[in-house]
PDB file of C-alpha atoms in Angstrom:
ATOM      1  CA  MET A   1     389.103 224.113  69.524  1.00 46.00           C
ATOM      2  CA  ALA A   2     385.992 221.983  69.146  1.00 71.00           C
ATOM      3  CA  ILE A   3     382.565 223.523  68.975  1.00 83.00           C
ATOM      4  CA  LYS A   4     379.303 221.764  69.709  1.00 91.00           C
ATOM      5  CA  MET A   5     377.726 221.793  66.269  1.00 94.00           C
ATOM      6  CA  ARG A   6     374.970 219.920  64.428  1.00 95.00           C
ATOM      7  CA  VAL A   7     374.326 219.712  60.706  1.00 96.00           C
ATOM      8  CA  LEU A   8     370.751 218.800  59.815  1.00 96.00           C
ATOM      9  CA  TYR A   9     369.817 218.411  56.190  1.00 95.00           C
ATOM     10  CA  GLU A  10     366.905 217.227  54.138  1.00 92.00           C
ATOM     11  CA  SER A  11     367.402 216.871  50.431  1.00 90.00           C
ATOM     12  CA  GLY A  12     367.143 214.239  47.755  1.00 86.00           C
ATOM     13  CA  LYS A  13     370.208 215.680  46.058  1.00 88.00           C
ATOM     14  CA  LYS A  14     373.569 214.063  46.660  1.00 89.00           C
ATOM     15  CA  GLY A  15     375.244 217.479  46.808  1.00 92.00           C
ATOM     16  CA  MET A  16     373.636 218.283  50.158  1.00 93.00           C
ATOM     17  CA  ALA A  17     374.977 215.028  51.635  1.00 92.00           C
ATOM     18  CA  GLN A  18     378.409 215.891  50.212  1.00 94.00           C
ATOM     19  CA  ILE A  19     378.277 219.323  51.848  1.00 95.00           C
ATOM     20  CA  ALA A  20     377.189 217.876  55.218  1.00 95.00           C
ATOM     21  CA  THR A  21     379.999 215.312  55.036  1.00 94.00           C
ATOM     22  CA  ALA A  22     382.553 218.026  54.219  1.00 95.00           C
ATOM     23  CA  ILE A  23     381.448 220.043  57.286  1.00 95.00           C
ATOM     24  CA  LYS A  24     381.561 216.900  59.452  1.00 94.00           C
ATOM     25  CA  GLU A  25     385.094 216.112  58.320  1.00 94.00           C
ATOM     26  CA  LYS A  26     386.409 219.660  58.655  1.00 94.00           C
ATOM     27  CA  TYR A  27     385.123 220.054  62.213  1.00 93.00           C
ATOM     28  CA  GLU A  28     385.630 216.404  63.211  1.00 93.00           C
ATOM     29  CA  LEU A  29     382.018 216.093  64.304  1.00 92.00           C
ATOM     30  CA  PRO A  30     380.769 212.834  65.808  1.00 91.00           C
ATOM     31  CA  VAL A  31     378.577 210.684  63.587  1.00 85.00           C
ATOM     32  CA  ASN A  32     375.374 211.681  65.410  1.00 86.00           C
ATOM     33  CA  ALA A  33     376.102 215.386  64.803  1.00 91.00           C
ATOM     34  CA  VAL A  34     375.005 215.012  61.170  1.00 93.00           C
ATOM     35  CA  ASP A  35     371.452 213.901  60.420  1.00 92.00           C
ATOM     36  CA  ASN A  36     369.774 213.562  57.039  1.00 92.00           C
ATOM     37  CA  GLN A  37     366.262 214.154  58.248  1.00 90.00           C
ATOM     38  CA  ILE A  38     364.412 217.037  59.805  1.00 92.00           C
ATOM     39  CA  PRO A  39     363.306 216.650  62.537  1.00 89.00           C
ATOM     40  CA  PRO A  40     366.430 214.699  63.468  1.00 91.00           C
ATOM     41  CA  ALA A  41     366.551 211.299  65.144  1.00 84.00           C
ATOM     42  CA  TYR A  42     368.289 212.912  68.155  1.00 83.00           C
ATOM     43  CA  SER A  43     366.993 216.277  69.306  1.00 86.00           C
ATOM     44  CA  CYS A  44     369.224 219.308  69.577  1.00 89.00           C
ATOM     45  CA  ASP A  45     370.379 220.082  73.113  1.00 89.00           C
ATOM     46  CA  ARG A  46     372.553 223.079  74.002  1.00 90.00           C
ATOM     47  CA  GLU A  47     374.194 223.203  70.590  1.00 92.00           C
ATOM     48  CA  ARG A  48     376.491 226.146  69.972  1.00 93.00           C
ATOM     49  CA  ILE A  49     375.474 226.236  66.315  1.00 95.00           C
ATOM     50  CA  VAL A  50     373.021 224.271  64.174  1.00 95.00           C
ATOM     51  CA  ILE A  51     373.210 224.326  60.396  1.00 96.00           C
ATOM     52  CA  ILE A  52     369.846 223.677  58.707  1.00 96.00           C
ATOM     53  CA  ALA A  53     370.379 222.669  55.064  1.00 95.00           C
ATOM     54  CA  ILE A  54     367.442 221.914  52.791  1.00 95.00           C
ATOM     55  CA  SER A  55     366.452 221.697  49.163  1.00 91.00           C
ATOM     56  CA  ALA A  56     363.112 223.401  48.594  1.00 89.00           C
ATOM     57  CA  LYS A  57     361.794 224.981  45.444  1.00 84.00           C
ATOM     58  CA  ASN A  58     359.044 227.275  46.695  1.00 84.00           C
ATOM     59  CA  ASP A  59     358.158 226.467  50.289  1.00 87.00           C
ATOM     60  CA  VAL A  60     359.302 224.423  53.267  1.00 88.00           C
ATOM     61  CA  SER A  61     357.467 221.362  54.477  1.00 90.00           C
ATOM     62  CA  ASP A  62     355.245 221.691  57.513  1.00 92.00           C
ATOM     63  CA  ALA A  63     357.503 219.322  59.499  1.00 92.00           C
ATOM     64  CA  ILE A  64     360.566 221.523  58.861  1.00 93.00           C
ATOM     65  CA  ARG A  65     358.636 224.698  59.659  1.00 93.00           C
ATOM     66  CA  ARG A  66     357.385 223.245  62.962  1.00 93.00           C
ATOM     67  CA  PHE A  67     360.846 221.945  63.898  1.00 93.00           C
ATOM     68  CA  CYS A  68     362.484 225.323  63.209  1.00 93.00           C
ATOM     69  CA  GLY A  69     359.691 227.056  65.125  1.00 92.00           C
ATOM     70  CA  GLU A  70     360.766 225.174  68.259  1.00 90.00           C
ATOM     71  CA  PHE A  71     364.322 226.521  68.337  1.00 89.00           C
ATOM     72  CA  LYS A  72     364.894 228.103  71.711  1.00 88.00           C
ATOM     73  CA  LYS A  73     368.227 229.133  73.227  1.00 86.00           C
ATOM     74  CA  GLU A  74     368.236 225.885  75.255  1.00 87.00           C
ATOM     75  CA  ARG A  75     368.319 223.838  72.052  1.00 90.00           C
ATOM     76  CA  ALA A  76     370.633 225.954  69.946  1.00 92.00           C
ATOM     77  CA  ALA A  77     372.344 229.235  70.710  1.00 92.00           C
ATOM     78  CA  ASN A  78     372.846 229.965  67.013  1.00 95.00           C
ATOM     79  CA  VAL A  79     371.228 228.694  63.812  1.00 95.00           C
ATOM     80  CA  ALA A  80     372.340 229.107  60.206  1.00 96.00           C
ATOM     81  CA  VAL A  81     370.279 228.293  57.122  1.00 96.00           C
ATOM     82  CA  LEU A  82     371.605 226.851  53.853  1.00 97.00           C
ATOM     83  CA  VAL A  83     368.978 226.561  51.120  1.00 95.00           C
ATOM     84  CA  ASP A  84     369.153 224.954  47.705  1.00 93.00           C
ATOM     85  CA  GLY A  85     366.138 226.698  46.237  1.00 90.00           C
ATOM     86  CA  ASN A  86     364.949 230.284  46.174  1.00 91.00           C
ATOM     87  CA  GLN A  87     365.007 233.389  48.347  1.00 94.00           C
ATOM     88  CA  ALA A  88     361.389 232.949  49.469  1.00 93.00           C
ATOM     89  CA  VAL A  89     362.361 229.735  51.288  1.00 93.00           C
ATOM     90  CA  VAL A  90     365.323 231.486  52.950  1.00 94.00           C
ATOM     91  CA  ASP A  91     363.063 234.343  54.078  1.00 94.00           C
ATOM     92  CA  LYS A  92     360.388 231.986  55.443  1.00 93.00           C
ATOM     93  CA  LEU A  93     362.879 229.879  57.434  1.00 93.00           C
ATOM     94  CA  SER A  94     364.642 233.006  58.697  1.00 94.00           C
ATOM     95  CA  GLU A  95     361.366 234.427  59.983  1.00 94.00           C
ATOM     96  CA  VAL A  96     360.364 231.168  61.696  1.00 94.00           C
ATOM     97  CA  ILE A  97     363.770 230.713  63.377  1.00 94.00           C
ATOM     98  CA  SER A  98     364.031 234.333  64.527  1.00 92.00           C
ATOM     99  CA  SER A  99     360.486 234.230  65.930  1.00 92.00           C
ATOM    100  CA  ALA A 100     361.336 231.103  67.924  1.00 92.00           C
ATOM    101  CA  GLY A 101     363.856 233.008  70.029  1.00 88.00           C
ATOM    102  CA  THR A 102     367.260 231.790  68.916  1.00 90.00           C
ATOM    103  CA  ASN A 103     369.982 233.732  67.126  1.00 93.00           C
ATOM    104  CA  LEU A 104     369.944 233.458  63.321  1.00 95.00           C
ATOM    105  CA  VAL A 105     373.629 233.889  62.468  1.00 95.00           C
ATOM    106  CA  GLY A 106     373.538 233.508  58.711  1.00 95.00           C
ATOM    107  CA  THR A 107     371.728 232.430  55.591  1.00 96.00           C
ATOM    108  CA  LYS A 108     373.086 231.195  52.296  1.00 96.00           C
ATOM    109  CA  LEU A 109     371.261 230.472  49.057  1.00 95.00           C
ATOM    110  CA  ILE A 110     372.822 227.950  46.672  1.00 94.00           C
ATOM    111  CA  SER A 111     371.799 226.053  43.558  1.00 89.00           C
ATOM    112  CA  LEU A 112     372.772 222.412  43.267  1.00 88.00           C
ATOM    113  CA  GLY A 113     370.798 221.861  40.060  1.00 78.00           C
ATOM    114  CA  GLY A 114     369.781 218.417  38.864  1.00 69.00           C
ATOM    115  CA  PHE A 115     366.863 216.285  39.916  1.00 63.00           C
ATOM    116  CA  GLY A 116     366.891 214.131  43.031  1.00 57.00           C
ATOM    117  CA  PRO A 117     369.662 211.574  43.467  1.00 57.00           C
ATOM    118  CA  PHE A 118     370.547 211.724  39.762  1.00 59.00           C
ATOM    119  CA  GLY A 119     371.849 215.262  39.884  1.00 61.00           C
ATOM    120  CA  GLY A 120     372.827 218.021  42.178  1.00 73.00           C
ATOM    121  CA  ALA A 121     376.410 217.099  43.022  1.00 83.00           C
ATOM    122  CA  ALA A 122     378.349 219.793  44.856  1.00 87.00           C
ATOM    123  CA  SER A 123     381.414 221.070  43.042  1.00 89.00           C
ATOM    124  CA  GLU A 124     384.685 221.443  44.906  1.00 92.00           C
ATOM    125  CA  GLU A 125     384.373 225.233  44.508  1.00 93.00           C
ATOM    126  CA  LEU A 126     380.899 225.236  46.071  1.00 93.00           C
ATOM    127  CA  LYS A 127     382.051 223.047  48.974  1.00 94.00           C
ATOM    128  CA  ALA A 128     385.027 225.367  49.570  1.00 96.00           C
ATOM    129  CA  GLU A 129     382.736 228.418  49.480  1.00 96.00           C
ATOM    130  CA  ILE A 130     380.330 226.861  51.989  1.00 96.00           C
ATOM    131  CA  LEU A 131     383.150 225.712  54.284  1.00 96.00           C
ATOM    132  CA  ALA A 132     384.554 229.259  54.282  1.00 97.00           C
ATOM    133  CA  TRP A 133     381.083 230.582  55.152  1.00 96.00           C
ATOM    134  CA  ILE A 134     380.725 228.039  57.975  1.00 96.00           C
ATOM    135  CA  GLU A 135     384.214 228.914  59.250  1.00 95.00           C
ATOM    136  CA  GLU A 136     383.223 232.574  59.486  1.00 95.00           C
ATOM    137  CA  LEU A 137     379.989 231.655  61.315  1.00 94.00           C
ATOM    138  CA  VAL A 138     381.855 229.432  63.782  1.00 93.00           C
ATOM    139  CA  ALA A 139     384.442 232.157  64.469  1.00 92.00           C
ATOM    140  CA  ASN A 140     381.635 234.616  65.236  1.00 88.00           C
ATOM    141  CA  CYS A 141     379.843 232.121  67.525  1.00 83.00           C
ATOM    142  CA  LYS A 142     382.755 231.266  69.838  1.00 69.00           C
TER     143      LYS A 142
END
């Protein structure tokens, strides 16, 4: 059964693109359901679940914070956060999303390592772990 899902990511690391592609393939999402910029080229509209995936060392950019602060139930019923960084970034995004009025269904902290496009590939084990996490989120959101 298909679910209306979006994957939005912003990272210079190739691992985040690999993860977004793996989610797209597993759930057979249309090409415009995955966007590598936040805010996305096409706005969210009545999405069942939106996955926000970013690489951030200590803080989120103002553009990402403002975008996440606009999540209302009309845009996304459920939002999950995947962060390549530290717990402070997860906590900040969680607070912003919850305050906006949508349902924060999960957070996950990962470490892709490396620097920019020259590092940070996602291992098969990490992709499998994230796909299992997403599968659990999707099952809980149906």
